[in-house]
Tab-separated table of C-alpha atoms and ligand atoms in Angstrom:
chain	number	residue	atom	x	y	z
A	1	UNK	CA	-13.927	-12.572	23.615
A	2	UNK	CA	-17.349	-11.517	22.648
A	3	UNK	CA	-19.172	-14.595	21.146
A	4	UNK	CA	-22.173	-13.050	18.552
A	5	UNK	CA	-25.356	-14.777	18.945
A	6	UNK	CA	-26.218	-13.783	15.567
A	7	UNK	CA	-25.173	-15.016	12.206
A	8	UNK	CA	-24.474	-12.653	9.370
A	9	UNK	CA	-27.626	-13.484	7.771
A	10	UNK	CA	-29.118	-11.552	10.283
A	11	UNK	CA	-27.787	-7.975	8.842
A	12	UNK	CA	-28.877	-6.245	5.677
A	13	UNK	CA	-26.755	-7.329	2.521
A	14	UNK	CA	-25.599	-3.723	1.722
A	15	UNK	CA	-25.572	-0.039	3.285
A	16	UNK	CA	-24.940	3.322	2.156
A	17	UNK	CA	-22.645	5.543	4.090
A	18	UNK	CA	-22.253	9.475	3.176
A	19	UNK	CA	-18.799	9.955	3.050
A	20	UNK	CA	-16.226	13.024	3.121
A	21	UNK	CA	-16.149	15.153	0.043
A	22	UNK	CA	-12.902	15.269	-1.800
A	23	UNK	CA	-11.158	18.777	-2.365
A	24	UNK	CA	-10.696	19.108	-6.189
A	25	UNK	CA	-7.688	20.729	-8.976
A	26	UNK	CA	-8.803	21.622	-12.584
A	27	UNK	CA	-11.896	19.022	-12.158
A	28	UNK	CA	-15.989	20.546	-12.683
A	29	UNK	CA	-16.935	16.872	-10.893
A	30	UNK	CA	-15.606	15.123	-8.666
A	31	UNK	CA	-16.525	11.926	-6.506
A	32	UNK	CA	-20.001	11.018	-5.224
A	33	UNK	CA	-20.666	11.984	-1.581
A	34	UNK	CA	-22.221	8.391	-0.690
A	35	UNK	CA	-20.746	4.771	-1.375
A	36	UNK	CA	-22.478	1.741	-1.178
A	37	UNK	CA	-21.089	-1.397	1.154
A	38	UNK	CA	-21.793	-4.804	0.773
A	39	UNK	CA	-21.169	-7.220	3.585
A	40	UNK	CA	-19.046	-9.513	1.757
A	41	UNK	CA	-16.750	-6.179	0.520
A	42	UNK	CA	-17.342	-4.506	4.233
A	43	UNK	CA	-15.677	-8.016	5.826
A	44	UNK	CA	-13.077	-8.019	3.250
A	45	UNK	CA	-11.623	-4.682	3.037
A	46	UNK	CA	-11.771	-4.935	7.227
A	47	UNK	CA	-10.120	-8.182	7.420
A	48	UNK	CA	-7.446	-7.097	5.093
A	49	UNK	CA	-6.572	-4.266	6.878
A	50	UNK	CA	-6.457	-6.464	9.904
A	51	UNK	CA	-4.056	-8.554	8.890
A	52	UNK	CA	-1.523	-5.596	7.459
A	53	UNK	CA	-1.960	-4.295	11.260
A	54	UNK	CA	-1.531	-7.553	12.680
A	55	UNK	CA	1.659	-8.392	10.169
A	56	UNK	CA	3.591	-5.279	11.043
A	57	UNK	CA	3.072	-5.306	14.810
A	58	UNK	CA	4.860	-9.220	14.484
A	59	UNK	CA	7.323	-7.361	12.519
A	60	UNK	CA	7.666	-4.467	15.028
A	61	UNK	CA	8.458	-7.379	17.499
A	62	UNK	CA	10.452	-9.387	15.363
A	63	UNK	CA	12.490	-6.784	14.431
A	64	UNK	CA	13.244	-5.799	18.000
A	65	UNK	CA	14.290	-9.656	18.595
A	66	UNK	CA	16.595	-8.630	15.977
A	67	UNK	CA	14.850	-11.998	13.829
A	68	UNK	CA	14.525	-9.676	11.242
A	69	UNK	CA	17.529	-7.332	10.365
A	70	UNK	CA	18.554	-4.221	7.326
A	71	UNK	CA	15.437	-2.133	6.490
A	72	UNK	CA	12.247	-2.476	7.741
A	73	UNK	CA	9.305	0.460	7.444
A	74	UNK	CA	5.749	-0.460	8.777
A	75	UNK	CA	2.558	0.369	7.044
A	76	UNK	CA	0.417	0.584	10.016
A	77	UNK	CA	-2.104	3.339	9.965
A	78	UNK	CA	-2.233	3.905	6.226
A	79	UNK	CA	-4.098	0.823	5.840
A	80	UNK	CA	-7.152	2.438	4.360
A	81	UNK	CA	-5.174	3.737	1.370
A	82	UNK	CA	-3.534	0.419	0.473
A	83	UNK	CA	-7.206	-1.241	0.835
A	84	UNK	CA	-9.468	1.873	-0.579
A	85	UNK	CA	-6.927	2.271	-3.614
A	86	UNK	CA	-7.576	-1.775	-4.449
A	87	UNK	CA	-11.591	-1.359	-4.111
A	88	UNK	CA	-11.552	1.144	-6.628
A	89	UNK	CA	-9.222	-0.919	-9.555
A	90	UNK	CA	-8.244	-4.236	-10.435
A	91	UNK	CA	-5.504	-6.609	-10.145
A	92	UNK	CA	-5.156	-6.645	-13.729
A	93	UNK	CA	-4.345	-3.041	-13.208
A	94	UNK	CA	-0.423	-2.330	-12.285
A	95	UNK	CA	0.883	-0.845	-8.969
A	96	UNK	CA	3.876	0.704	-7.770
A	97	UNK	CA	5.030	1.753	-4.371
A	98	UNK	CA	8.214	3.045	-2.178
A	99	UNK	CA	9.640	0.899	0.535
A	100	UNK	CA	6.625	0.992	2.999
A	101	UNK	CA	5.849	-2.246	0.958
A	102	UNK	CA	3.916	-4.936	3.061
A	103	UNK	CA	0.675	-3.954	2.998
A	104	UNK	CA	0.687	-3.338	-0.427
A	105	UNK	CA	2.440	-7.031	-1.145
A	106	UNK	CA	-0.510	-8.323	0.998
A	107	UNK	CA	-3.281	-6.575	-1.342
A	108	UNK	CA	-1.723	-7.779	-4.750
A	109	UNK	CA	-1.822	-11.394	-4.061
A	110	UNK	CA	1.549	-12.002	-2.104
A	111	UNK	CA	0.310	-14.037	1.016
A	112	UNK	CA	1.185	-13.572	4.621
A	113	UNK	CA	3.361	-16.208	5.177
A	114	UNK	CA	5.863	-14.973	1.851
A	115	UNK	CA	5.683	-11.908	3.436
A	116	UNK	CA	6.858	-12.921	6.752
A	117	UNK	CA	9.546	-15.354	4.892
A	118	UNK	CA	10.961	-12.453	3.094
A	119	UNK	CA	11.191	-9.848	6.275
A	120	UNK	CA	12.663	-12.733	7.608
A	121	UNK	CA	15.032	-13.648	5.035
A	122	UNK	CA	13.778	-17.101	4.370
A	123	UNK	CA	13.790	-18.922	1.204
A	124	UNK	CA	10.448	-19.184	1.148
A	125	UNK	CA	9.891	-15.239	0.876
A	126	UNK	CA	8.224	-13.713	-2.116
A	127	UNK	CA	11.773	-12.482	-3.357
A	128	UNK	CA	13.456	-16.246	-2.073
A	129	UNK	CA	14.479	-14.595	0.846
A	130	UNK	CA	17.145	-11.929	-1.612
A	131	UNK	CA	15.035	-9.119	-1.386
A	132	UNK	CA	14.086	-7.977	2.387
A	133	UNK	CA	11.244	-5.440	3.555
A	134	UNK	CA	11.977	-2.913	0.498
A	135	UNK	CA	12.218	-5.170	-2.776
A	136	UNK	CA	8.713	-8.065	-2.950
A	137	UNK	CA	7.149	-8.368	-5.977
A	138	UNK	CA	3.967	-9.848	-7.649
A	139	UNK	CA	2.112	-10.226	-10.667
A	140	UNK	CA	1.467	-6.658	-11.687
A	141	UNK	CA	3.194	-5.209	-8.032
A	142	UNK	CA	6.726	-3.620	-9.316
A	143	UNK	CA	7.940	-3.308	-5.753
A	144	UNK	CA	9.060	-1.744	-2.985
A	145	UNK	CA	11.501	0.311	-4.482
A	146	UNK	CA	14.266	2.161	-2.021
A	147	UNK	CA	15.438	4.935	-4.134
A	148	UNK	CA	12.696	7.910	-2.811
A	149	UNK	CA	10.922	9.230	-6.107
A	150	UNK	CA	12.418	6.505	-8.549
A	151	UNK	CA	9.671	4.086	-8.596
A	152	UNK	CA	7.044	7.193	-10.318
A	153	UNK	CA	9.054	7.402	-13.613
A	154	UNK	CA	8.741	3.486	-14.078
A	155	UNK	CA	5.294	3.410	-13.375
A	156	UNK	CA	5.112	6.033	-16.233
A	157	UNK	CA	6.870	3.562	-18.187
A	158	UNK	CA	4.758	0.531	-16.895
A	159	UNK	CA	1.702	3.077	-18.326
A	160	UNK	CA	3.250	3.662	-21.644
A	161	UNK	CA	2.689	-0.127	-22.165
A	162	UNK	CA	-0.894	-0.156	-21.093
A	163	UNK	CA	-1.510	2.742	-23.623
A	164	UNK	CA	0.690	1.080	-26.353
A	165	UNK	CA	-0.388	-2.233	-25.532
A	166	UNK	CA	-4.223	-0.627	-25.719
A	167	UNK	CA	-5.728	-2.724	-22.746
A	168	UNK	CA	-7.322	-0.374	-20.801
A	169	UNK	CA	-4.915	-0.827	-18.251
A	170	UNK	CA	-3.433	1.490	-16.047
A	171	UNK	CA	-0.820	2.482	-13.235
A	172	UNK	CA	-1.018	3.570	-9.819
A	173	UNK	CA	2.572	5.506	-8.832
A	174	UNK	CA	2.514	5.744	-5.395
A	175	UNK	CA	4.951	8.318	-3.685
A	176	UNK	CA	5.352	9.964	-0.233
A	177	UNK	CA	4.893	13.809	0.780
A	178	UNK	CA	8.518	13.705	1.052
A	179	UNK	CA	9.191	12.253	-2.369
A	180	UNK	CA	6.858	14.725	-4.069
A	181	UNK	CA	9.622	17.639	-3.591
A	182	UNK	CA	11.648	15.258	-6.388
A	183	UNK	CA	12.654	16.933	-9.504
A	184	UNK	CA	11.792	13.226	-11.425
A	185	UNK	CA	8.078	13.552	-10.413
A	186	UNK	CA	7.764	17.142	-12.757
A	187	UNK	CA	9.291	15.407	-15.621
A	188	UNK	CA	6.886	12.730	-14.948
A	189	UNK	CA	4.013	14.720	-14.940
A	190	UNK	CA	5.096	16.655	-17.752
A	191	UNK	CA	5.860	13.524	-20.216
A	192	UNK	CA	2.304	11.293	-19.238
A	193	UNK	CA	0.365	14.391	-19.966
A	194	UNK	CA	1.991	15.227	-22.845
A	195	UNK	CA	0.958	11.684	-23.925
A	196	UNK	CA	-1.912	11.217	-21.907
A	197	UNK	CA	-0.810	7.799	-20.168
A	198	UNK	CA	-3.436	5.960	-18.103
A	199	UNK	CA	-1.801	6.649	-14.975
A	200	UNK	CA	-2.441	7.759	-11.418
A	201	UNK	CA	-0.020	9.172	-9.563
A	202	UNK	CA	-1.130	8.966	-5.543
A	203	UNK	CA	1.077	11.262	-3.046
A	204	UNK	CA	0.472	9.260	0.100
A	205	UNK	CA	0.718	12.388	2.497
A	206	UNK	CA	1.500	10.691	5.960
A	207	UNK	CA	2.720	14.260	6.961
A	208	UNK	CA	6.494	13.142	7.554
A	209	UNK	CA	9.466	12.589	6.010
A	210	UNK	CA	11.654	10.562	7.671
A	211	UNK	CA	11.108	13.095	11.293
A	212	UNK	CA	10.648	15.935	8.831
A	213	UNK	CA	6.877	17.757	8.471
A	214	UNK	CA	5.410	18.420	5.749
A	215	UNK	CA	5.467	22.344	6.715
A	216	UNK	CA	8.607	22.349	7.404
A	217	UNK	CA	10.005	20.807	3.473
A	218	UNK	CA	7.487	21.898	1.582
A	219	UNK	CA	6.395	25.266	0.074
A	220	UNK	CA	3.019	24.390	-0.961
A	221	UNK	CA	1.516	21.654	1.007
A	222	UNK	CA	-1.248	20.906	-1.465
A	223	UNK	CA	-0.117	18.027	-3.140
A	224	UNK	CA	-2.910	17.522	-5.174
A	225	UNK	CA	-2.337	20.516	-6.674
A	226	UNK	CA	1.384	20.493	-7.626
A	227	UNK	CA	0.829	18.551	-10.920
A	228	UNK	CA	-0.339	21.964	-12.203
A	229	UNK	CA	-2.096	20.873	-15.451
A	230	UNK	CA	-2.703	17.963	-14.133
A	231	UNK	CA	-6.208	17.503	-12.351
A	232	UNK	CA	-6.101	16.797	-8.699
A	233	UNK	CA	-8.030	15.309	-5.952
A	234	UNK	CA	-7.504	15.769	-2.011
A	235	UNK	CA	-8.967	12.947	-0.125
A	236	UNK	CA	-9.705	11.480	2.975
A	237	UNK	CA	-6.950	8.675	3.386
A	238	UNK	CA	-8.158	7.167	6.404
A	239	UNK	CA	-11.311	6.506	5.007
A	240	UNK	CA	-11.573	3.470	3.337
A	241	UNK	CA	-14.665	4.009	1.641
A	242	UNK	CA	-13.467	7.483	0.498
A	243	UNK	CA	-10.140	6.477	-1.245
A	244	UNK	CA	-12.218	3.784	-3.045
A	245	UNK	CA	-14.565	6.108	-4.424
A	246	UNK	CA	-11.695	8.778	-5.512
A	247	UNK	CA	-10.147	5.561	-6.901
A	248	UNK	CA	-13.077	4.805	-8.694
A	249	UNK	CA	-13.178	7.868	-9.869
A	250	UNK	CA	-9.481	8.610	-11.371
A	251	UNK	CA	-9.503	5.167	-12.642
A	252	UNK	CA	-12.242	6.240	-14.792
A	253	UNK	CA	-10.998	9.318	-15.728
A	254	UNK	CA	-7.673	7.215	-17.064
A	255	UNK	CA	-9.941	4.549	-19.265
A	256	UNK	CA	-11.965	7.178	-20.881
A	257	UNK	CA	-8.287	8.138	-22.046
A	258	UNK	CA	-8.413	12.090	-20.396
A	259	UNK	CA	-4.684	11.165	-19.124
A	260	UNK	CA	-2.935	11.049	-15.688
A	261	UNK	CA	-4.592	12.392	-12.732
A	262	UNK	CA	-3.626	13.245	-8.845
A	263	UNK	CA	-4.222	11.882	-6.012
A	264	UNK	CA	-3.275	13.039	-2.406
A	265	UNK	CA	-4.204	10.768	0.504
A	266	UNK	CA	-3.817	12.655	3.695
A	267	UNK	CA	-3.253	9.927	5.917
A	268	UNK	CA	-0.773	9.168	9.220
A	269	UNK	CA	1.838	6.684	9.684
A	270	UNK	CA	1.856	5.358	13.589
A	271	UNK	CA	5.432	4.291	13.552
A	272	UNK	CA	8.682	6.521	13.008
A	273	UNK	CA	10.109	6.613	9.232
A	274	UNK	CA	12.036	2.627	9.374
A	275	UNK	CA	12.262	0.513	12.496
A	276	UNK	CA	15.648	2.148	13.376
A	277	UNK	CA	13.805	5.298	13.988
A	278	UNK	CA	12.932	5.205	18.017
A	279	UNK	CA	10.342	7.839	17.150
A	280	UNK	CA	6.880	6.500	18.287
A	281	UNK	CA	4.111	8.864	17.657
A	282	UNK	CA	0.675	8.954	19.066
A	283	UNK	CA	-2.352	8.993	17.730
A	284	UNK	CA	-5.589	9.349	19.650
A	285	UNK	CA	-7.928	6.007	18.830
A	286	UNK	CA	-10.741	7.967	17.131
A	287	UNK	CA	-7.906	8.827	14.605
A	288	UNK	CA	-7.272	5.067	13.995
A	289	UNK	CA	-8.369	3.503	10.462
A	290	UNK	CA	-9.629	0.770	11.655
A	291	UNK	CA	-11.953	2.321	14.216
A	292	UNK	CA	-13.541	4.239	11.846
A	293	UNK	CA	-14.674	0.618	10.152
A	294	UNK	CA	-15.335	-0.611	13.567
A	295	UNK	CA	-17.963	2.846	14.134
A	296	UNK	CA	-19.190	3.339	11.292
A	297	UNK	CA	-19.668	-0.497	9.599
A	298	UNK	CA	-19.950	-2.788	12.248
A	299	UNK	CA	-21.469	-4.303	15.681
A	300	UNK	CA	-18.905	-4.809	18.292
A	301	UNK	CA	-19.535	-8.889	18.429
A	302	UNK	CA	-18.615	-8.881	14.556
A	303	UNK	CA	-15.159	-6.499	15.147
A	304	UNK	CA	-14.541	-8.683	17.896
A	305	UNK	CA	-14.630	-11.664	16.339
A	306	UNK	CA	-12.456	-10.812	13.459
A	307	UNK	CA	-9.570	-9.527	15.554
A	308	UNK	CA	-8.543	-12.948	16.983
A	309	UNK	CA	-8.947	-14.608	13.724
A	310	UNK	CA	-6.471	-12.102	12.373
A	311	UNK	CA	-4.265	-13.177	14.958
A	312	UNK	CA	-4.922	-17.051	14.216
A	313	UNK	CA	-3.774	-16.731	10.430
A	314	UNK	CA	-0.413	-15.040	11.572
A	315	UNK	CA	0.223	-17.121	14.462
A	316	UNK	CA	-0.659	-20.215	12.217
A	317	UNK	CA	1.880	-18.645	9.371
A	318	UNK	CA	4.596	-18.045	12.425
A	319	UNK	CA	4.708	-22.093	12.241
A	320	UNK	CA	4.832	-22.565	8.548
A	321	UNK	CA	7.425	-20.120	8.029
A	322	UNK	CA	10.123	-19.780	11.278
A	323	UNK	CA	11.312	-22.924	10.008
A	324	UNK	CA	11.869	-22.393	6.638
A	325	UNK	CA	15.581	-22.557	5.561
A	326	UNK	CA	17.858	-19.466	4.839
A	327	UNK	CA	19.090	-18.796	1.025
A	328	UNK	CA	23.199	-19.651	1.186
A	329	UNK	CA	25.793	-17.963	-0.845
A	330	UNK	CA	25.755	-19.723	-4.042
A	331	UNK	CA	21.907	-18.527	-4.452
A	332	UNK	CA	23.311	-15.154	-4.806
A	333	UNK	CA	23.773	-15.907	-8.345
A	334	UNK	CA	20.485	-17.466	-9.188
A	335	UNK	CA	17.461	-15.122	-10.718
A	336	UNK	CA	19.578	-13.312	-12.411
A	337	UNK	CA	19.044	-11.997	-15.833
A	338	UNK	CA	23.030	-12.075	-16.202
A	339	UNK	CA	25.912	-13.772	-14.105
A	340	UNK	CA	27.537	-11.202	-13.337
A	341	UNK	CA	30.984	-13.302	-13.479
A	342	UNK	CA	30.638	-15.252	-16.841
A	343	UNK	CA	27.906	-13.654	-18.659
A	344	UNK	CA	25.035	-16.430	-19.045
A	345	UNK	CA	21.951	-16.744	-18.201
A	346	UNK	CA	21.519	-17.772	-14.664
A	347	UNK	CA	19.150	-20.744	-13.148
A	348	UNK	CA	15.676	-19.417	-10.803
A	349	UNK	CA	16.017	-20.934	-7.439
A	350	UNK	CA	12.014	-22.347	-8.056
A	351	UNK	CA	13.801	-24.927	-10.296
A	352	UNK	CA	15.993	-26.173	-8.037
A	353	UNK	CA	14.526	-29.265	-6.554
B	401	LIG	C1	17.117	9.577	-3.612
B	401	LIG	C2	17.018	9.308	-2.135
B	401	LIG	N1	17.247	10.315	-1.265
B	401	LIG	C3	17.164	10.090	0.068
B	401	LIG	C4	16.842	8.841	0.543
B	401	LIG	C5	16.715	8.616	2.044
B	401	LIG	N2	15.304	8.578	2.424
B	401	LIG	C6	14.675	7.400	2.546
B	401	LIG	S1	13.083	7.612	2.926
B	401	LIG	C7	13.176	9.280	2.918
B	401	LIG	C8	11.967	10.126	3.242
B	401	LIG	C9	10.831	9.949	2.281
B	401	LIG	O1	9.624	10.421	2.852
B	401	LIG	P1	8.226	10.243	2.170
B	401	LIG	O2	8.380	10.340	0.699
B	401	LIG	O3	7.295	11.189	2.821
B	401	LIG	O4	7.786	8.728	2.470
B	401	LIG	P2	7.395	8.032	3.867
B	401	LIG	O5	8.642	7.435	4.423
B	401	LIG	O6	6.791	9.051	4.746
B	401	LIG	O7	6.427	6.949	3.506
B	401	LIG	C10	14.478	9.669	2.631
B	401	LIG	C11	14.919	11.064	2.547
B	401	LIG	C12	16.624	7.810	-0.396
B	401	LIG	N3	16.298	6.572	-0.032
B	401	LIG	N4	16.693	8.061	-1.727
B	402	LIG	MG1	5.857	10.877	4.243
């Protein structure tokens, strides 16, 4: 390890990086071509997505120790969307996603050690061990949700009760390239414009579905464009700085109450579609999310010092959680709106002592 001789004191307090320009759909203006860093955001965005790249490579092994079992589909490589989309709103904002679900569980407030309890099926897991890799939840995080396309029509609805609720809120629908073929995301598009809900949907275009490329299911591969009357932008999504910005940017155009608005994150996933997918692709390093932070924002010694400590906080979690207890069968029937055999109410396993 590379020990730094110098504290951060020693570095300026903020820095201005020119960043990519975003292709743009029905939109005069789009986002700036510079964003401003401070250290304390620089160190947080990079630790965060750290620690997502850190979590799934435990999973990757855990899963291949068969410790964790059923569905399991890693983040890595789209870190920079999960992190860039959170710089540019708040968590008082709502978010949706598919089942690539960790990273964004991480970034909403769920912490890595209910993660690694719910992968792992451990009462202790955000979703009491009942939920697995595709369904954690958190304040204002509706999931992980396994039916592809399904989860963009409830974050229309999830907008509906910003707008009604009037709290300048909004919605970010997250979908895959694969998803956006759906016939539910048109009549999604087509109902928030027609009442202008403060929603953005974001096609995370990680060029696959399942083994399937984008050129290969899709007639138009412009994503950004395919909401039609609905104004798009094409951005950079393994640039953290530039999904923030475009964030920024849509999040505004939602408050000012102008309606939904597009995203399309071209970004790459480095594992197959789900853990039962042997497909490995490769990706040269320059290509790598994280490298880009590591070239651009920082001095070796700091990078280097933040990878082991990455490391630490999982290896210190491994202990916390591996030991938890498993949910047994009468939990089944606990956090339930109904019992499904008599009808009542049911008890939440958090009250049991
Ligand atoms: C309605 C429905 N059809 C098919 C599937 C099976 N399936 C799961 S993921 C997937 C591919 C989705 O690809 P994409 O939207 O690009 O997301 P990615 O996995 O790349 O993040 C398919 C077809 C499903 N879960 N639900
Ligand atoms: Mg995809």
């Amino acid at each position: 390890m590379v020990a730094s001789s110098r504290s951060y004191a020693d570095f300026t307090p903020e820095a201005t990086f020119d960043i990519k320009k975003v292709d743009l759909h029905r939109l005069e203006e789009g986002p700036p071509l510079t964003a401003t860093l401070t250290r304390e955001e620089g160190l947080k965005y990079y630790r965060t997505m750290q620690t997502i790249r850190r979590m799934e490579l435990k999973a990757d092994q855990l899963y291949k120790q068969k410790i964790i079992r059923g569905f399991c589909h890693l983040y890595d490589g789209q870190e920079a969307c999960a992190v860039g989309i959170e710089g540019g709103i708040t968590l008082s904002d709502h978010l949706i996603t598919a089942y690539r679900a960790h990273g964004y569980t991480l970034t909403r407030g769920g912490t890595v050690r209910e993660i690694m309890a719910e992968l792992t099926g451990r009462r202790g897991g955000i979703a009491k061990g009942k939920g697995g890799s595709m369904h954690m939840y958190t304040k204002n995080f509706y999931g992980g949700n396994g039916i592809v396309g399904a989860q963009v029509p409830l974050g229309a609805g999830v907008a509906l009760a910003c707008k009604y609720l009037g709290n300048d809120q909004l919605c970010v629908s997250l979908y895959g390239d694969g998803a956006a073929n759906q016939g539910q995301i048109f009549e999604t598009y087509n109902m928030s414009s027609l009442w202008k809900l403060p929603i953005i949907f974001i096609c995370e275009n990680n060029q696959y579905g399942m083994g399937t490329s984008v050129e290969r299911s899709s007639a138009s591969t412009e994503y950004y464009k395919r909401g039609d009357y609905i104004p798009g932008l094409r951005v950079d999504g393994m640039d953290v700085l530039c999904v923030r910005e475009a964030t920024k940017f849509a999040a505004d155009h939602c408050r000012s109450g102008k309606g939904p608005i597009l995203m399309e994150l071209q970004t790459y996933r480095y594992h197959g579609h789900s853990m039962s997918d042997p497909v490995l692709p490769t990706v040269p390093s320059w290509l790598d999310v994280l490298w880009v932070v590591d070239h651009s924002v920082y001095t070796w010694e700091t990078v280097e010092c933040e990878k082991p400590s990455s490391i630490a906080v999982l290896d210190t979690n491994w202990c916390a959680w591996h030991l938890l207890p498993y949910p047994v069968q009468r939990h089944l029937y606990l956090d339930l709106p109904v019992h499904p055999l008599n009808g009542t109410h049911t008890q939440s396993m958090s009250q049991l002592s």
